[in-house]
Amino acid sequence: MDTIVSTAKYLNGEITVPGDKSISHRSVMIGAISEGVTEITGFLKAADPLSTISCFHSLGVEHKFDGDKLFVYGKGLNGLKHSSTLLDAGNSGTTIRLMSGILAGQKFSTKISGDQYLLKRPMKRIIDPLVKMGAHITASEKFTAPLTIQFVESLKAIDYELPIASAQVKSAVLFAGLYADGTTRVIEHEPSRDHTERMLNLRSEKENGKIVISINGGMKLEAKQFVVPSDPSSAAFFIVAGLLVPNSEIKIINVGMNPTRIGFLSILKQLGADIIFENERTIGGEPIADIIVKSSILKSNCILEGDLIPNIIDEIPILSIPAANAVGKFEIRDAQDLRNKETDRIAAICFNLRKMGLDVEEYNDGFAFESKKDLLSSEFNSFDDHRIAMAFGIAALALHGDSKILNSECVSISFPTFWESVKTLQR
Ligand code: S3P
């Protein structure tokens, strides 16, 4: 499917964006290995978290949807069953990487794979620490899926200093730590999203400027209730839309405001964005707020690099859009891991920005460009990546003339109703 997006006169209204993808995955994973029935409110019913549900279904975990609630019938730490079929993580890196941590500790072997895009993504980053813990994992020659995670007698606790800032690697090691003898410690230099720590109530301390997260092997998990806030990474698309399209005002309800996720809001504010937070509160251990955004004249001239990158890693595609429309130079560095996402996002962003008429310089770890007036509407390639499709769908609202987003159905990975939400706000 392709979607035509026309220039918006203005955007106005109130919307709720779907539940947080990272928290939705984790709520099912934790629910599956807890004792009792986990109740999840606001679960993201999109392709990626549904892949996590389907993998656990293959491992004998039942679930039930009831209105906006999802119930997961937990099996306890050691109650998962061997699956005679291959687990299919679909397009979801979070599913395969985090579940590998859980599967490494099982008393049975499992094979897990995914779609053509997932098969290209690096798995060495989780294989290395899990093997250090005693796991037995085989992968392709290039350390990609399919992964075969074999039965081992036991795992041992380790101290693991993350060589790259990655919440997926951190979480895989923490989940494996549940099955290890002793206390596993993960040490991170730059903070990455901390939902696993919050949801498992783990000890997290600062030591010599580093963050040290500890988990005790055999820790019994009791089923709980999780409330999933709206995904700030999904809200980001409409925040940028509201800023870009003249005479707009948008209110987005119940957005997750976890400090490890909202670096993009500070950046937009520094560029001059009119963004207000209302009704700030904490639900289920996660800060939440309503966000009101009004069209703003933005100035660019910024370099985003270093420690900031893990915090904004999923928002870089959409952050490049206001930068293109603002006055000044915009540069992203230290973001080489963007090349390992659902698609090579550095290449995809540069390709589409050039179609808008920008002169973009591409680096191994980022890109840079000077903004320009009179950007061109175009045919944008989604590269089958949900965040690329949505970023350039939003860009199109502020371009003159109709644009086309190719293979726009890929938004179903994290935001199945995205194109309808655009229409709801567009005047
Ligand atoms: C995620 C972590 C990030 C992020 C991804 C979701 C998670 O990946 O890009 O969309 O839920 O832990 P990395 O850990 O590879 O940075």
Coordinates of C-alpha atoms and ligand atoms in Angstrom, one line a residue:
M1 CA 0.0 0.0 0.0
D2 CA 1.1 3.6 -0.7
T3 CA -0.3 6.6 1.0
I4 CA -0.7 10.0 -0.5
V5 CA -0.2 12.9 2.0
S6 CA -1.4 16.4 1.0
T7 CA -0.3 19.7 2.4
A8 CA -2.2 20.5 5.6
K9 CA -3.7 23.9 6.1
Y10 CA -3.5 23.4 9.8
L11 CA -3.8 20.6 12.4
N12 CA -6.1 20.7 15.3
G13 CA -7.5 18.4 17.9
E14 CA -6.8 15.9 20.7
I15 CA -5.4 12.4 20.2
T16 CA -4.2 9.5 22.1
V17 CA -1.3 7.6 20.5
P18 CA -1.0 3.8 21.1
G19 CA 0.8 2.2 24.0
D20 CA 4.5 2.1 24.5
K21 CA 6.2 -0.6 22.4
S22 CA 9.1 -1.3 24.8
I23 CA 6.9 -1.5 27.8
S24 CA 4.3 -3.7 26.0
H25 CA 7.0 -6.3 25.1
R26 CA 8.3 -6.3 28.6
S27 CA 4.9 -6.6 30.2
V28 CA 4.2 -9.8 28.3
M29 CA 7.7 -11.3 28.9
I30 CA 7.6 -10.6 32.6
G31 CA 4.0 -11.7 32.8
A32 CA 4.9 -15.0 31.1
I33 CA 7.5 -15.9 33.7
S34 CA 5.7 -14.6 36.7
E35 CA 3.5 -16.6 39.1
G36 CA -0.2 -15.9 38.5
V37 CA -2.2 -13.7 36.1
T38 CA -0.6 -10.4 34.9
E39 CA -3.1 -7.7 33.9
I40 CA -1.9 -5.2 31.3
T41 CA -3.8 -2.1 30.5
G42 CA -3.0 -0.1 27.3
F43 CA -1.0 -2.9 25.7
L44 CA 0.2 -1.9 22.2
K45 CA -1.8 -4.2 19.8
A46 CA 0.7 -3.8 16.9
A47 CA 2.7 -6.3 15.0
D48 CA 5.9 -6.2 17.1
P49 CA 4.4 -6.8 20.6
L50 CA 2.0 -9.3 19.0
S51 CA 5.1 -11.2 17.9
T52 CA 6.2 -11.4 21.5
I53 CA 2.8 -12.8 22.5
S54 CA 2.9 -15.4 19.7
C55 CA 6.4 -16.6 20.7
F56 CA 5.3 -17.1 24.3
H57 CA 2.1 -18.8 23.0
S58 CA 4.4 -21.3 21.3
L59 CA 6.1 -21.8 24.7
G60 CA 2.8 -22.7 26.4
V61 CA 1.8 -19.3 27.7
E62 CA -1.9 -18.4 27.4
H63 CA -3.3 -14.9 27.1
K64 CA -6.7 -13.2 26.7
F65 CA -7.7 -9.8 25.3
D66 CA -10.6 -8.2 27.1
G67 CA -11.4 -4.6 26.0
D68 CA -8.3 -2.5 26.6
K69 CA -6.9 -5.2 28.9
L70 CA -4.6 -8.1 28.2
F71 CA -4.3 -11.0 30.6
V72 CA -1.1 -13.1 30.6
Y73 CA -1.4 -16.4 32.4
G74 CA 2.1 -16.7 33.9
K75 CA 4.0 -20.0 34.1
G76 CA 6.6 -18.9 36.7
L77 CA 10.3 -18.8 36.1
N78 CA 10.6 -22.5 35.1
G79 CA 7.2 -23.3 33.7
L80 CA 7.7 -22.5 30.0
K81 CA 7.4 -25.5 27.7
H82 CA 9.6 -26.6 24.8
S83 CA 8.2 -25.5 21.4
S84 CA 8.3 -28.0 18.6
T85 CA 8.0 -25.2 16.1
L86 CA 10.4 -22.3 15.3
L87 CA 9.6 -19.1 17.3
D88 CA 8.8 -16.3 14.9
A89 CA 9.9 -12.8 16.2
G90 CA 8.7 -11.2 12.9
N91 CA 10.3 -7.8 12.4
S92 CA 11.0 -7.3 16.1
G93 CA 14.5 -6.9 17.4
T94 CA 13.2 -6.4 20.9
T95 CA 11.4 -9.8 20.8
I96 CA 14.4 -11.8 19.7
R97 CA 17.0 -10.1 21.7
L98 CA 15.2 -9.9 25.1
M99 CA 13.6 -13.4 24.7
S100 CA 17.1 -14.8 24.0
G101 CA 18.0 -13.9 27.6
I102 CA 15.0 -15.8 28.9
L103 CA 15.4 -18.8 26.6
A104 CA 19.1 -19.1 27.5
G105 CA 18.0 -20.2 31.0
Q106 CA 15.4 -22.8 30.0
K107 CA 15.8 -26.5 30.4
F108 CA 15.0 -27.1 26.7
S109 CA 16.3 -25.9 23.4
T110 CA 14.6 -23.3 21.2
K111 CA 15.0 -22.0 17.7
I112 CA 14.0 -18.4 17.1
S113 CA 14.0 -16.4 13.9
G114 CA 12.2 -13.6 12.1
D115 CA 11.4 -11.8 8.8
Q116 CA 13.9 -10.9 6.1
Y117 CA 14.8 -7.6 7.8
L118 CA 15.4 -9.2 11.3
L119 CA 17.7 -11.8 9.7
K120 CA 20.1 -9.0 8.8
R121 CA 20.3 -7.5 12.2
P122 CA 23.3 -8.1 14.5
M123 CA 22.9 -10.7 17.3
K124 CA 26.5 -10.9 18.4
R125 CA 25.8 -8.2 20.9
I126 CA 23.5 -10.5 22.9
I127 CA 25.2 -13.8 22.1
D128 CA 28.6 -12.6 23.6
P129 CA 27.3 -11.8 27.1
L130 CA 24.9 -14.8 27.2
V131 CA 27.7 -17.2 26.2
K132 CA 29.8 -15.6 29.0
M133 CA 27.0 -16.6 31.4
G134 CA 27.3 -20.2 30.1
A135 CA 24.6 -20.2 27.4
H136 CA 25.0 -22.2 24.3
I137 CA 23.8 -20.3 21.2
T138 CA 24.4 -20.9 17.6
A139 CA 23.7 -18.3 14.9
S140 CA 24.6 -17.8 11.2
E141 CA 28.3 -17.2 10.2
K142 CA 27.6 -13.5 10.4
F143 CA 26.1 -13.9 13.9
T144 CA 22.5 -13.2 12.7
A145 CA 19.3 -15.2 13.3
P146 CA 18.0 -17.9 13.2
L147 CA 19.4 -18.5 16.7
T148 CA 19.4 -21.9 18.3
I149 CA 19.5 -21.5 22.0
Q150 CA 20.4 -24.9 23.5
F151 CA 19.6 -26.5 26.8
V152 CA 22.4 -25.9 29.4
E153 CA 22.5 -27.2 33.0
S154 CA 23.0 -23.7 34.5
L155 CA 23.9 -20.1 33.9
K156 CA 26.4 -18.2 36.0
A157 CA 26.1 -14.7 37.2
I158 CA 28.5 -12.2 35.6
D159 CA 29.4 -8.5 35.7
Y160 CA 28.8 -7.2 32.2
E161 CA 30.0 -3.8 31.1
L162 CA 28.0 -2.9 28.0
P163 CA 30.3 -2.3 25.0
I164 CA 27.5 -0.4 23.3
A165 CA 24.6 1.6 24.7
S166 CA 21.7 -0.7 24.2
A167 CA 18.6 -1.3 26.3
Q168 CA 18.0 -4.6 24.4
V169 CA 21.4 -6.0 25.3
K170 CA 21.1 -4.8 28.9
S171 CA 17.6 -6.4 29.2
A172 CA 18.7 -9.7 27.6
V173 CA 21.5 -10.0 30.2
L174 CA 19.1 -9.0 33.1
F175 CA 16.5 -11.6 32.0
A176 CA 19.2 -14.3 31.8
G177 CA 20.4 -13.1 35.2
L178 CA 17.0 -14.4 36.6
Y179 CA 18.2 -17.9 35.7
A180 CA 21.9 -17.5 36.9
D181 CA 23.6 -18.6 40.2
G182 CA 24.2 -15.4 42.1
T183 CA 23.9 -11.7 41.3
T184 CA 24.3 -10.5 37.7
R185 CA 25.4 -6.9 37.3
V186 CA 25.1 -4.9 34.1
I187 CA 27.2 -1.7 33.9
E188 CA 26.3 1.0 31.5
H189 CA 28.3 4.1 30.6
E190 CA 25.5 6.0 28.9
P191 CA 21.9 5.7 30.2
S192 CA 19.6 3.7 27.9
R193 CA 15.9 3.1 28.4
D194 CA 15.3 1.7 31.9
H195 CA 11.9 0.0 31.6
T196 CA 13.2 -3.5 32.5
E197 CA 14.7 -2.2 35.7
R198 CA 11.6 -0.3 36.7
M199 CA 9.2 -3.2 35.9
L200 CA 11.3 -5.8 37.7
N201 CA 12.0 -3.3 40.5
L202 CA 15.8 -3.8 40.3
R203 CA 18.5 -2.0 42.2
S204 CA 20.2 0.6 40.0
E205 CA 23.1 2.6 41.4
K206 CA 25.7 5.1 40.2
E207 CA 29.3 4.0 40.6
N208 CA 32.1 6.2 39.3
G209 CA 29.8 7.9 36.9
K210 CA 28.5 4.5 35.5
I211 CA 25.1 3.0 36.1
V212 CA 25.2 -0.5 37.8
I213 CA 22.0 -2.6 37.7
S214 CA 21.8 -5.8 39.7
I215 CA 19.5 -8.8 39.5
N216 CA 19.4 -11.8 41.8
G217 CA 19.2 -15.3 40.2
G218 CA 16.0 -17.2 41.1
M219 CA 14.2 -14.0 42.1
K220 CA 10.5 -15.1 42.3
L221 CA 8.2 -12.9 40.2
E222 CA 4.7 -12.4 41.4
A223 CA 2.1 -11.4 38.7
K224 CA 1.2 -7.7 38.8
Q225 CA -0.8 -5.1 37.0
F226 CA 1.0 -3.1 34.4
V227 CA -0.4 0.2 32.9
V228 CA 1.3 1.0 29.6
P229 CA 1.5 4.7 28.9
S230 CA 1.3 6.1 25.3
D231 CA 4.6 5.7 23.5
P232 CA 6.6 9.0 23.5
S233 CA 8.3 7.7 20.3
S234 CA 4.9 7.6 18.6
A235 CA 3.8 10.9 20.1
A236 CA 7.0 12.5 18.7
F237 CA 5.5 12.3 15.1
F238 CA 2.5 14.4 16.1
I239 CA 4.5 16.8 18.2
V240 CA 6.7 17.5 15.2
A241 CA 3.6 17.8 13.0
G242 CA 2.0 20.4 15.3
L243 CA 5.2 22.4 15.3
L244 CA 5.7 22.4 11.6
V245 CA 2.2 23.1 10.1
P246 CA 1.3 26.7 10.6
N247 CA -1.7 27.7 12.9
S248 CA -1.8 24.2 14.5
E249 CA -2.5 23.1 18.1
I250 CA -2.5 19.5 19.1
K251 CA -3.0 17.9 22.5
I252 CA -1.6 14.3 23.0
I253 CA -2.9 12.5 26.1
N254 CA -1.2 10.2 28.6
V255 CA 2.3 10.2 27.1
G256 CA 5.1 8.3 28.8
M257 CA 7.7 10.9 30.1
N258 CA 10.4 8.5 31.2
P259 CA 13.6 10.6 31.3
T260 CA 15.5 7.9 29.3
R261 CA 13.0 8.5 26.4
I262 CA 12.3 12.2 26.1
G263 CA 15.6 13.7 25.1
F264 CA 13.8 14.7 21.8
L265 CA 11.5 17.1 23.8
S266 CA 14.4 19.0 25.2
I267 CA 16.0 19.3 21.8
L268 CA 12.8 20.6 20.2
K269 CA 12.4 23.1 23.1
Q270 CA 16.0 24.3 22.5
L271 CA 15.1 24.8 18.8
G272 CA 12.3 27.1 20.0
A273 CA 9.3 24.7 20.1
D274 CA 6.2 25.7 22.0
I275 CA 5.5 22.6 24.0
I276 CA 3.7 22.5 27.3
F277 CA 3.2 19.6 29.7
E278 CA 0.0 19.3 31.7
N279 CA -1.4 16.8 34.2
E280 CA 2.0 15.4 35.1
R281 CA 1.7 12.2 37.2
T282 CA 3.2 8.8 37.8
I283 CA 1.3 5.6 36.9
G284 CA 2.8 2.1 37.4
G285 CA 6.2 3.5 38.1
E286 CA 6.4 5.5 34.9
P287 CA 6.0 9.3 34.7
I288 CA 3.2 10.5 32.3
A289 CA 1.8 13.8 31.1
D290 CA -0.5 15.4 28.5
I291 CA 1.4 17.3 25.9
I292 CA 0.2 20.5 24.1
V293 CA 2.1 21.6 21.1
K294 CA 1.6 24.7 19.0
S295 CA 3.2 25.7 15.6
S296 CA 6.5 27.4 16.2
I297 CA 9.2 29.1 14.2
L298 CA 12.2 26.9 14.8
K299 CA 15.9 27.6 14.5
S300 CA 18.3 24.7 13.9
N301 CA 22.1 24.9 14.2
C302 CA 22.7 22.0 16.4
I303 CA 25.0 18.9 16.6
L304 CA 23.4 15.9 18.4
E305 CA 26.1 13.5 19.5
G306 CA 27.6 11.5 22.4
D307 CA 25.7 10.4 25.5
L308 CA 22.5 12.0 24.1
I309 CA 22.2 9.5 21.2
P310 CA 20.8 6.4 23.1
N311 CA 18.1 8.6 24.5
I312 CA 16.9 9.8 21.1
I313 CA 17.8 6.8 19.0
D314 CA 14.3 6.1 17.8
E315 CA 13.4 9.8 17.3
I316 CA 16.3 10.7 15.0
P317 CA 14.2 10.1 11.8
I318 CA 11.5 12.5 13.0
L319 CA 13.9 15.0 14.5
S320 CA 15.5 15.5 11.1
I321 CA 12.2 16.8 9.8
P322 CA 11.9 20.0 11.8
A323 CA 15.6 20.5 11.3
A324 CA 15.1 20.5 7.6
N325 CA 12.4 23.2 7.9
A326 CA 14.3 25.3 10.5
V327 CA 17.0 27.8 9.7
G328 CA 20.5 26.6 10.2
K329 CA 22.8 23.5 10.1
F330 CA 21.8 20.1 11.6
E331 CA 24.3 17.3 12.4
I332 CA 23.9 13.9 13.9
R333 CA 27.1 12.0 15.0
D334 CA 27.8 8.9 17.1
A335 CA 24.7 7.2 15.8
Q336 CA 26.2 4.3 13.8
D337 CA 23.8 1.9 15.4
L338 CA 21.0 3.5 13.4
R339 CA 22.4 1.5 10.5
N340 CA 21.3 -1.7 12.4
K341 CA 17.7 -0.8 12.9
E342 CA 14.7 -2.1 11.0
T343 CA 16.5 -0.7 8.0
D344 CA 19.7 1.3 7.6
R345 CA 18.1 4.4 9.0
I346 CA 21.1 6.7 8.2
A347 CA 20.9 5.7 4.5
A348 CA 17.1 5.9 4.5
I349 CA 16.9 9.4 6.1
C350 CA 19.6 10.8 3.7
F351 CA 17.8 9.2 0.7
N352 CA 14.5 10.8 1.5
L353 CA 15.9 14.2 2.7
R354 CA 17.7 14.5 -0.7
K355 CA 14.4 13.9 -2.4
M356 CA 13.1 17.0 -0.5
G357 CA 15.9 18.9 -2.2
L358 CA 18.4 19.1 0.6
D359 CA 22.2 18.6 0.2
V360 CA 22.9 16.0 2.7
E361 CA 26.3 14.8 3.8
E362 CA 26.3 11.2 5.0
Y363 CA 28.8 9.8 7.5
N364 CA 29.3 6.3 8.8
D365 CA 27.8 7.5 12.2
G366 CA 25.3 10.1 11.1
F367 CA 24.6 12.9 8.6
A368 CA 24.5 16.7 8.2
F369 CA 22.7 19.3 6.2
E370 CA 21.8 23.0 5.9
S371 CA 18.1 23.6 6.0
K372 CA 16.5 25.1 2.9
K373 CA 13.4 27.0 2.0
D374 CA 10.8 25.6 -0.5
L375 CA 11.4 21.9 0.1
L376 CA 10.0 19.6 -2.5
S377 CA 7.1 17.2 -2.1
S378 CA 8.1 13.8 -3.4
E379 CA 7.7 10.1 -3.5
F380 CA 9.3 8.9 -0.3
N381 CA 10.6 5.3 0.3
S382 CA 9.7 3.8 3.6
F383 CA 12.2 1.0 3.2
D384 CA 9.5 -1.0 5.0
D385 CA 10.6 0.7 8.2
H386 CA 7.7 2.1 10.3
R387 CA 9.6 5.1 11.7
I388 CA 10.9 6.2 8.3
A389 CA 7.3 5.9 6.8
M390 CA 5.9 8.0 9.7
A391 CA 8.7 10.6 9.7
F392 CA 8.3 11.4 6.0
G393 CA 4.5 11.2 6.2
I394 CA 4.7 14.0 8.7
A395 CA 7.2 15.9 6.6
A396 CA 4.8 15.8 3.7
L397 CA 2.1 17.7 5.7
A398 CA 4.4 20.8 5.5
L399 CA 5.5 20.4 1.9
H400 CA 3.8 22.1 -1.1
G401 CA 1.8 19.6 -3.1
D402 CA 1.1 15.9 -2.7
S403 CA 3.7 13.4 -1.5
K404 CA 3.5 9.6 -1.7
I405 CA 4.8 7.3 1.0
L406 CA 5.7 3.9 -0.5
N407 CA 4.8 0.7 1.4
S408 CA 3.2 2.8 4.1
E409 CA 1.5 -0.2 5.7
C410 CA 4.7 -0.9 7.6
V411 CA 3.4 1.6 10.3
S412 CA 1.5 -1.5 11.6
I413 CA 4.8 -2.5 13.5
S414 CA 4.2 0.2 16.1
F415 CA 1.3 2.5 15.2
P416 CA -1.4 0.7 13.1
T417 CA -3.8 3.6 13.2
F418 CA -1.1 6.2 12.2
W419 CA -2.6 7.3 8.8
E420 CA -6.1 7.6 10.3
S421 CA -4.7 9.8 13.2
V422 CA -3.1 12.0 10.6
K423 CA -6.5 12.4 8.8
T424 CA -8.3 13.1 12.2
L425 CA -6.1 16.1 12.9
Q426 CA -5.7 17.4 9.4
R427 CA -7.8 20.4 8.4
Ligands
S3P1 C1 14.4 -0.9 22.6 C2 15.7 -0.4 22.6 C3 16.3 0.3 21.5 C4 15.3 0.9 20.5 C5 14.3 -0.1 20.2 C6 13.5 -0.7 21.4 C7 13.9 -1.7 23.7 O1 17.2 -0.6 20.8 O2 15.9 1.3 19.4 O3 13.3 0.4 19.3 O4 12.7 -1.8 23.9 O5 14.8 -2.1 24.6 P1 18.7 -0.8 21.2 O6 18.8 -1.5 22.5 O7 19.3 -1.6 20.1 O8 19.3 0.6 21.2

